[in-house]
């Protein structure tokens, strides 16, 4: 009887334990180790779709590294969330472009290529692990 009660209590706490883990983001595809990657996490469709960075619920600026970068948002536990990021190679905190060509990389959760423009519903995920690829115009 004690074993059944203990198992029931453990099962009842599992959803809370999963929520408490936060968001672990893995960024892939940086072409070098210059500059920083700026990350914005949104919990609502309107600010995500309009790129209203001032309404992000999570923000980080992490040093770039060729290969993979991992960053953990421990306070983001309720979801759903969607991520937009850009690789600021020159450190000016602006997405540089020339004519209609992006000179720096961008990415979003749910985006499989540079041409993808996922809605919040398409980009959203629950707390846990998520991967975002940096895409380039050139």
N, CA and C atoms as an extended XYZ file, in Angstrom:
414
Properties=species:S:1:pos:R:3:atomname:S:1:resname:S:1:resid:I:1 pbc="F F F"
N         0.829       -1.196        0.000 N   UNK     1
C         0.000        0.000        0.000 CA  UNK     1
C         0.868        1.252        0.000 C   UNK     1
N         1.942        1.258        0.810 N   UNK     2
C         2.827        2.422        0.855 CA  UNK     2
C         3.496        2.637       -0.498 C   UNK     2
N         3.856        1.550       -1.182 N   UNK     3
C         4.496        1.656       -2.493 CA  UNK     3
C         3.549        2.287       -3.498 C   UNK     3
N         2.295        1.884       -3.496 N   UNK     4
C         1.303        2.454       -4.424 CA  UNK     4
C         1.111        3.938       -4.156 C   UNK     4
N         1.044        4.324       -2.885 N   UNK     5
C         0.882        5.730       -2.530 CA  UNK     5
C         2.100        6.537       -2.961 C   UNK     5
N         3.295        5.986       -2.745 N   UNK     6
C         4.523        6.683       -3.144 CA  UNK     6
C         4.574        6.869       -4.654 C   UNK     6
N         4.212        5.827       -5.409 N   UNK     7
C         4.201        5.931       -6.874 CA  UNK     7
C         3.182        6.953       -7.346 C   UNK     7
N         2.030        6.981       -6.716 N   UNK     8
C         0.999        7.949       -7.086 CA  UNK     8
C         1.465        9.368       -6.816 C   UNK     8
N         2.138        9.573       -5.686 N   UNK     9
C         2.660       10.912       -5.374 CA  UNK     9
C         3.744       11.328       -6.353 C   UNK     9
N         4.613       10.401       -6.705 N   UNK    10
C         5.664       10.705       -7.689 CA  UNK    10
C         5.050       11.050       -9.043 C   UNK    10
N         4.073       10.272       -9.471 N   UNK    11
C         3.427       10.534      -10.756 CA  UNK    11
C         2.734       11.884      -10.756 C   UNK    11
N         2.163       12.272       -9.632 N   UNK    12
C         1.471       13.561       -9.554 CA  UNK    12
C         2.428       14.727       -9.639 C   UNK    12
N         3.675       14.524       -9.265 N   UNK    13
C         4.640       15.628       -9.292 CA  UNK    13
C         5.427       15.691      -10.588 C   UNK    13
N         5.351       14.695      -11.446 N   UNK    14
C         6.127       14.698      -12.684 CA  UNK    14
C         5.850       15.879      -13.590 C   UNK    14
N         4.618       16.276      -13.870 N   UNK    15
C         4.411       17.435      -14.738 CA  UNK    15
C         5.062       18.694      -14.186 C   UNK    15
N         5.049       18.875      -12.881 N   UNK    16
C         5.672       20.051      -12.279 CA  UNK    16
C         7.184       19.993      -12.419 C   UNK    16
N         7.763       18.814      -12.283 N   UNK    17
C         9.209       18.675      -12.425 CA  UNK    17
C         9.624       18.987      -13.858 C   UNK    17
N         8.842       18.518      -14.830 N   UNK    18
C         9.173       18.787      -16.230 CA  UNK    18
C         9.074       20.281      -16.524 C   UNK    18
N         8.073       20.943      -15.952 N   UNK    19
C         7.928       22.369      -16.185 CA  UNK    19
C         9.063       23.159      -15.558 C   UNK    19
N         9.598       22.691      -14.453 N   UNK    20
C        10.626       23.429      -13.723 CA  UNK    20
C        11.967       23.424      -14.444 C   UNK    20
N        12.123       22.639      -15.491 N   UNK    21
C        13.425       22.535      -16.132 CA  UNK    21
C        13.806       23.773      -16.956 C   UNK    21
N        12.862       24.578      -17.373 N   UNK    22
C        13.171       25.749      -18.185 CA  UNK    22
C        13.354       25.380      -19.645 C   UNK    22
N        14.033       26.255      -20.382 N   UNK    23
C        14.279       26.065      -21.809 CA  UNK    23
C        15.783       25.978      -22.038 C   UNK    23
N        16.216       24.909      -22.670 N   UNK    24
C        17.619       24.762      -23.047 CA  UNK    24
C        17.703       24.887      -24.559 C   UNK    24
N        18.320       25.952      -25.013 N   UNK    25
C        18.437       26.260      -26.432 CA  UNK    25
C        19.801       25.836      -26.955 C   UNK    25
N        19.794       25.114      -28.058 N   UNK    26
C        21.026       24.801      -28.776 CA  UNK    26
C        20.971       25.546      -30.103 C   UNK    26
N        21.989       26.355      -30.348 N   UNK    27
C        22.086       27.144      -31.586 CA  UNK    27
C        23.136       26.490      -32.461 C   UNK    27
N        22.794       26.294      -33.738 N   UNK    28
C        23.695       25.636      -34.680 CA  UNK    28
C        23.881       26.487      -35.917 C   UNK    28
N        25.033       26.348      -36.565 N   UNK    29
C        25.240       26.944      -37.874 CA  UNK    29
C        26.004       28.253      -37.904 C   UNK    29
N        26.577       28.701      -36.792 N   UNK    30
C        27.358       29.936      -36.831 CA  UNK    30
C        28.588       29.698      -37.707 C   UNK    30
N        28.905       30.644      -38.541 N   UNK    31
C        30.009       30.423      -39.479 CA  UNK    31
C        31.370       30.796      -38.922 C   UNK    31
N        31.422       31.476      -37.780 N   UNK    32
C        32.706       31.793      -37.152 CA  UNK    32
C        32.485       32.094      -35.673 C   UNK    32
N        33.510       32.599      -35.016 N   UNK    33
C        33.401       32.860      -33.576 CA  UNK    33
C        33.497       34.352      -33.246 C   UNK    33
N        33.167       35.202      -34.203 N   UNK    34
C        33.185       36.651      -33.962 CA  UNK    34
C        31.821       37.110      -33.457 C   UNK    34
N        31.815       38.128      -32.609 N   UNK    35
C        30.569       38.750      -32.188 CA  UNK    35
C        29.772       37.936      -31.199 C   UNK    35
N        28.457       38.175      -31.214 N   UNK    36
C        27.523       37.556      -30.273 CA  UNK    36
C        26.259       37.098      -30.982 C   UNK    36
N        25.562       36.184      -30.331 N   UNK    37
C        24.244       35.783      -30.792 CA  UNK    37
C        23.235       36.401      -29.831 C   UNK    37
N        22.290       37.167      -30.378 N   UNK    38
C        21.238       37.796      -29.577 CA  UNK    38
C        19.972       36.960      -29.700 C   UNK    38
N        19.407       36.590      -28.553 N   UNK    39
C        18.274       35.667      -28.494 CA  UNK    39
C        17.099       36.344      -27.803 C   UNK    39
N        15.925       36.264      -28.409 N   UNK    40
C        14.699       36.765      -27.791 CA  UNK    40
C        13.691       35.626      -27.734 C   UNK    40
N        13.082       35.456      -26.564 N   UNK    41
C        12.078       34.414      -26.365 CA  UNK    41
C        10.740       35.090      -26.093 C   UNK    41
N         9.715       34.659      -26.813 N   UNK    42
C         8.377       35.238      -26.693 CA  UNK    42
C         7.401       34.197      -26.173 C   UNK    42
N         6.376       34.674      -25.444 N   UNK    43
C         5.325       33.772      -24.973 CA  UNK    43
C         3.955       34.145      -25.527 C   UNK    43
N         3.926       35.093      -26.464 N   UNK    44
C         2.670       35.506      -27.083 CA  UNK    44
C         2.876       35.713      -28.580 C   UNK    44
N         1.830       35.463      -29.344 N   UNK    45
C         1.906       35.536      -30.803 CA  UNK    45
C         2.169       36.953      -31.318 C   UNK    45
N         1.433       37.918      -30.830 N   UNK    46
C         1.523       39.273      -31.388 CA  UNK    46
C         2.954       39.841      -31.329 C   UNK    46
N         3.627       39.848      -30.173 N   UNK    47
C         4.995       40.388      -30.152 CA  UNK    47
C         5.974       39.540      -30.968 C   UNK    47
N         5.768       38.221      -31.025 N   UNK    48
C         6.628       37.373      -31.838 CA  UNK    48
C         6.459       37.707      -33.315 C   UNK    48
N         5.218       37.731      -33.775 N   UNK    49
C         4.943       37.987      -35.188 CA  UNK    49
C         5.390       39.376      -35.621 C   UNK    49
N         5.350       40.334      -34.712 N   UNK    50
C         5.730       41.719      -35.038 CA  UNK    50
C         7.168       42.052      -34.645 C   UNK    50
N         7.888       41.058      -34.129 N   UNK    51
C         9.272       41.249      -33.662 CA  UNK    51
C         9.380       42.420      -32.690 C   UNK    51
N         8.482       42.449      -31.734 N   UNK    52
C         8.498       43.476      -30.684 CA  UNK    52
C         9.391       42.973      -29.543 C   UNK    52
N        10.695       43.180      -29.724 N   UNK    53
C        11.683       42.634      -28.797 CA  UNK    53
C        11.512       43.154      -27.372 C   UNK    53
N        10.946       44.345      -27.218 N   UNK    54
C        10.730       44.889      -25.877 CA  UNK    54
C         9.701       44.070      -25.096 C   UNK    54
N         8.932       43.217      -25.779 N   UNK    55
C         7.938       42.368      -25.125 CA  UNK    55
C         8.403       40.926      -24.964 C   UNK    55
N         9.674       40.670      -25.202 N   UNK    56
C        10.209       39.319      -25.011 CA  UNK    56
C        10.212       38.971      -23.530 C   UNK    56
N         9.954       37.714      -23.212 N   UNK    57
C         9.978       37.262      -21.818 CA  UNK    57
C        11.346       36.728      -21.429 C   UNK    57
N        12.204       36.535      -22.410 N   UNK    58
C        13.577       36.108      -22.167 CA  UNK    58
C        14.479       36.736      -23.196 C   UNK    58
N        15.654       37.153      -22.764 N   UNK    59
C        16.627       37.738      -23.681 CA  UNK    59
C        18.017       37.332      -23.222 C   UNK    59
N        18.883       37.036      -24.176 N   UNK    60
C        20.272       36.715      -23.852 CA  UNK    60
C        21.168       37.159      -25.002 C   UNK    60
N        22.369       37.523      -24.656 N   UNK    61
C        23.419       37.834      -25.621 CA  UNK    61
C        24.595       36.954      -25.245 C   UNK    61
N        24.911       36.003      -26.112 N   UNK    62
C        25.948       35.029      -25.797 CA  UNK    62
C        27.079       35.120      -26.818 C   UNK    62
N        28.310       34.914      -26.367 N   UNK    63
C        29.443       34.956      -27.298 CA  UNK    63
C        29.293       33.887      -28.382 C   UNK    63
N        29.601       34.281      -29.604 N   UNK    64
C        29.513       33.352      -30.726 CA  UNK    64
C        30.619       32.313      -30.636 C   UNK    64
N        30.325       31.171      -31.197 N   UNK    65
C        31.295       30.089      -31.289 CA  UNK    65
C        30.907       29.267      -32.500 C   UNK    65
N        31.866       28.903      -33.298 N   UNK    66
C        31.584       28.062      -34.454 CA  UNK    66
C        31.127       26.695      -33.951 C   UNK    66
N        30.132       26.140      -34.601 N   UNK    67
C        29.585       24.868      -34.149 CA  UNK    67
C        28.318       25.097      -33.356 C   UNK    67
N        28.229       24.532      -32.164 N   UNK    68
C        27.030       24.653      -31.344 CA  UNK    68
C        27.255       25.549      -30.135 C   UNK    68
N        26.195       26.264      -29.775 N   UNK    69
C        26.156       27.060      -28.550 CA  UNK    69
C        24.936       26.583      -27.777 C   UNK    69
N        25.078       26.388      -26.482 N   UNK    70
C        23.940       26.017      -25.642 CA  UNK    70
C        23.728       27.101      -24.609 C   UNK    70
N        22.462       27.483      -24.430 N   UNK    71
C        22.112       28.480      -23.417 CA  UNK    71
C        20.845       28.015      -22.706 C   UNK    71
N        20.817       28.193      -21.388 N   UNK    72
C        19.685       27.727      -20.591 CA  UNK    72
C        18.929       28.910      -19.992 C   UNK    72
N        17.627       28.961      -20.236 N   UNK    73
C        16.722       29.940      -19.633 CA  UNK    73
C        15.989       29.217      -18.493 C   UNK    73
N        16.497       29.314      -17.292 N   UNK    74
C        15.932       28.534      -16.176 CA  UNK    74
C        14.580       29.059      -15.708 C   UNK    74
N        14.267       30.315      -15.949 N   UNK    75
C        13.002       30.884      -15.455 CA  UNK    75
C        11.833       30.689      -16.412 C   UNK    75
N        12.080       30.185      -17.603 N   UNK    76
C        11.007       29.986      -18.585 CA  UNK    76
C        10.442       28.584      -18.409 C   UNK    76
N         9.402       28.469      -17.605 N   UNK    77
C         8.909       27.150      -17.219 CA  UNK    77
C         7.465       26.852      -17.604 C   UNK    77
N         6.728       27.820      -18.158 N   UNK    78
C         5.309       27.550      -18.388 CA  UNK    78
C         4.936       27.359      -19.858 C   UNK    78
N         5.533       28.055      -20.792 N   UNK    79
C         5.305       27.887      -22.213 CA  UNK    79
C         3.862       28.129      -22.644 C   UNK    79
N         3.570       28.075      -23.911 N   UNK    80
C         4.515       27.843      -24.988 CA  UNK    80
C         5.388       29.067      -25.261 C   UNK    80
N         6.526       28.808      -25.903 N   UNK    81
C         7.479       29.862      -26.249 CA  UNK    81
C         7.860       29.748      -27.722 C   UNK    81
N         8.388       30.842      -28.265 N   UNK    82
C         8.959       30.859      -29.609 CA  UNK    82
C        10.195       31.753      -29.561 C   UNK    82
N        11.205       31.401      -30.336 N   UNK    83
C        12.494       32.096      -30.296 CA  UNK    83
C        12.813       32.735      -31.633 C   UNK    83
N        13.374       33.931      -31.560 N   UNK    84
C        13.988       34.608      -32.701 CA  UNK    84
C        15.406       34.963      -32.266 C   UNK    84
N        16.371       34.761      -33.155 N   UNK    85
C        17.738       35.134      -32.809 CA  UNK    85
C        18.454       35.679      -34.033 C   UNK    85
N        19.521       36.432      -33.771 N   UNK    86
C        20.382       36.818      -34.877 CA  UNK    86
C        21.825       36.829      -34.428 C   UNK    86
N        22.674       36.500      -35.385 N   UNK    87
C        24.103       36.397      -35.137 CA  UNK    87
C        24.734       37.737      -35.510 C   UNK    87
N        25.030       38.517      -34.506 N   UNK    88
C        25.588       39.865      -34.652 CA  UNK    88
C        27.105       39.768      -34.722 C   UNK    88
N        27.621       39.490      -35.906 N   UNK    89
C        29.055       39.239      -36.070 CA  UNK    89
C        29.925       40.449      -35.753 C   UNK    89
N        29.434       41.656      -36.017 N   UNK    90
C        30.265       42.844      -35.808 CA  UNK    90
C        29.950       43.584      -34.510 C   UNK    90
N        29.014       43.099      -33.729 N   UNK    91
C        28.748       43.668      -32.413 CA  UNK    91
C        28.016       44.999      -32.394 C   UNK    91
N        27.354       45.379      -33.483 N   UNK    92
C        26.656       46.672      -33.501 CA  UNK    92
C        25.190       46.556      -33.069 C   UNK    92
N        24.731       45.368      -32.701 N   UNK    93
C        23.364       45.078      -32.254 CA  UNK    93
C        22.307       45.460      -33.286 C   UNK    93
N        22.660       45.315      -34.550 N   UNK    94
C        21.744       45.582      -35.650 CA  UNK    94
C        21.920       44.481      -36.689 C   UNK    94
N        20.844       44.096      -37.355 N   UNK    95
C        20.931       43.096      -38.412 CA  UNK    95
C        21.397       43.814      -39.674 C   UNK    95
N        22.637       43.588      -40.037 N   UNK    96
C        23.217       44.286      -41.177 CA  UNK    96
C        22.774       43.657      -42.495 C   UNK    96
N        22.542       44.527      -43.472 N   UNK    97
C        22.150       44.077      -44.797 CA  UNK    97
C        22.684       45.059      -45.827 C   UNK    97
N        22.742       44.587      -47.051 N   UNK    98
C        23.144       45.420      -48.183 CA  UNK    98
C        22.125       45.164      -49.270 C   UNK    98
N        21.430       46.229      -49.667 N   UNK    99
C        20.266       46.081      -50.556 CA  UNK    99
C        19.286       45.137      -49.883 C   UNK    99
N        18.940       44.049      -50.519 N   UNK   100
C        18.019       43.079      -49.924 CA  UNK   100
C        18.729       41.822      -49.435 C   UNK   100
N        20.038       41.897      -49.255 N   UNK   101
C        20.820       40.747      -48.830 CA  UNK   101
C        21.250       40.906      -47.380 C   UNK   101
N        20.889       39.921      -46.546 N   UNK   102
C        21.342       39.932      -45.158 CA  UNK   102
C        22.823       39.597      -45.105 C   UNK   102
N        23.571       40.352      -44.312 N   UNK   103
C        24.999       40.103      -44.159 CA  UNK   103
C        25.304       39.283      -42.907 C   UNK   103
N        24.311       39.139      -42.025 N   UNK   104
C        24.482       38.370      -40.799 CA  UNK   104
C        23.387       37.308      -40.736 C   UNK   104
N        23.599       36.311      -39.903 N   UNK   105
C        22.671       35.196      -39.820 CA  UNK   105
C        21.496       35.452      -38.896 C   UNK   105
N        20.376       34.835      -39.231 N   UNK   106
C        19.171       34.922      -38.399 CA  UNK   106
C        18.593       33.522      -38.249 C   UNK   106
N        17.730       33.360      -37.252 N   UNK   107
C        17.074       32.072      -37.053 CA  UNK   107
C        15.843       32.228      -36.187 C   UNK   107
N        14.990       31.238      -36.230 N   UNK   108
C        13.786       31.216      -35.402 CA  UNK   108
C        13.414       29.760      -35.147 C   UNK   108
N        12.805       29.520      -34.013 N   UNK   109
C        12.289       28.172      -33.773 CA  UNK   109
C        11.242       27.890      -34.851 C   UNK   109
N        11.275       26.694      -35.375 N   UNK   110
C        10.326       26.317      -36.415 CA  UNK   110
C        10.747       26.701      -37.821 C   UNK   110
N        11.845       27.437      -37.987 N   UNK   111
C        12.306       27.853      -39.320 CA  UNK   111
C        13.334       26.855      -39.838 C   UNK   111
N        13.047       26.246      -40.971 N   UNK   112
C        13.965       25.273      -41.558 CA  UNK   112
C        14.921       25.897      -42.570 C   UNK   112
N        14.603       27.126      -43.009 N   UNK   113
C        15.466       27.816      -43.969 CA  UNK   113
C        15.306       29.318      -43.764 C   UNK   113
N        16.101       30.084      -44.465 N   UNK   114
C        16.034       31.537      -44.384 CA  UNK   114
C        14.684       32.059      -44.860 C   UNK   114
N        14.070       31.373      -45.816 N   UNK   115
C        12.797       31.814      -46.379 CA  UNK   115
C        11.608       31.534      -45.454 C   UNK   115
N        11.778       30.635      -44.497 N   UNK   116
C        10.688       30.322      -43.568 CA  UNK   116
C        10.380       31.516      -42.683 C   UNK   116
N         9.117       31.774      -42.510 N   UNK   117
C         8.655       32.834      -41.616 CA  UNK   117
C         7.527       32.243      -40.765 C   UNK   117
N         7.897       31.386      -39.792 N   UNK   118
C         6.856       30.682      -39.049 CA  UNK   118
C         6.021       31.618      -38.179 C   UNK   118
N         4.749       31.297      -38.072 N   UNK   119
C         3.884       32.007      -37.130 CA  UNK   119
C         4.255       31.542      -35.723 C   UNK   119
N         3.706       32.209      -34.722 N   UNK   120
C         3.955       31.799      -33.344 CA  UNK   120
C         3.524       30.349      -33.135 C   UNK   120
N         2.371       29.983      -33.681 N   UNK   121
C         1.876       28.603      -33.534 CA  UNK   121
C         2.852       27.604      -34.148 C   UNK   121
N         3.441       27.933      -35.301 N   UNK   122
C         4.394       27.036      -35.961 CA  UNK   122
C         5.738       27.001      -35.248 C   UNK   122
N         6.111       28.090      -34.602 N   UNK   123
C         7.415       28.206      -33.948 CA  UNK   123
C         7.390       27.816      -32.482 C   UNK   123
N         6.209       27.679      -31.910 N   UNK   124
C         6.119       27.499      -30.462 CA  UNK   124
C         6.493       26.094      -30.018 C   UNK   124
N         6.953       26.010      -28.782 N   UNK   125
C         7.373       24.768      -28.152 CA  UNK   125
C         7.154       24.902      -26.651 C   UNK   125
N         7.125       23.783      -25.975 N   UNK   126
C         6.999       23.759      -24.525 CA  UNK   126
C         8.390       23.753      -23.899 C   UNK   126
N         8.509       24.089      -22.620 N   UNK   127
C         9.818       24.052      -21.957 CA  UNK   127
C        10.504       22.709      -22.166 C   UNK   127
N        11.816       22.779      -22.219 N   UNK   128
C        12.634       21.598      -22.497 CA  UNK   128
C        13.718       22.000      -23.473 C   UNK   128
N        14.143       21.072      -24.287 N   UNK   129
C        15.217       21.323      -25.244 CA  UNK   129
C        14.656       21.765      -26.590 C   UNK   129
N        15.319       22.752      -27.207 N   UNK   130
C        14.934       23.232      -28.537 CA  UNK   130
C        16.210       23.584      -29.306 C   UNK   130
N        16.183       23.360      -30.612 N   UNK   131
C        17.323       23.696      -31.482 CA  UNK   131
C        16.880       24.755      -32.485 C   UNK   131
N        17.766       25.724      -32.712 N   UNK   132
C        17.521       26.747      -33.725 CA  UNK   132
C        18.777       26.848      -34.576 C   UNK   132
N        18.592       26.836      -35.882 N   UNK   133
C        19.708       26.966      -36.829 CA  UNK   133
C        19.814       28.397      -37.307 C   UNK   133
N        21.048       28.888      -37.400 N   UNK   134
C        21.331       30.209      -37.976 CA  UNK   134
C        21.378       30.034      -39.482 C   UNK   134
N        20.623       30.879      -40.206 N   UNK   135
C        20.563       30.825      -41.666 CA  UNK   135
C        21.159       32.110      -42.242 C   UNK   135
N        21.781       31.982      -43.403 N   UNK   136
C        22.446       33.103      -44.057 CA  UNK   136
C        21.916       33.317      -45.466 C   UNK   136
N        21.973       34.571      -45.917 N   UNK   137
C        21.637       34.910      -47.297 CA  UNK   137
C        22.763       34.533      -48.241 C   UNK   137
N        23.958       34.637      -47.761 N   UNK   138
C        25.123       34.414      -48.623 CA  UNK   138
C        26.011       33.340      -48.098 C   UNK   138
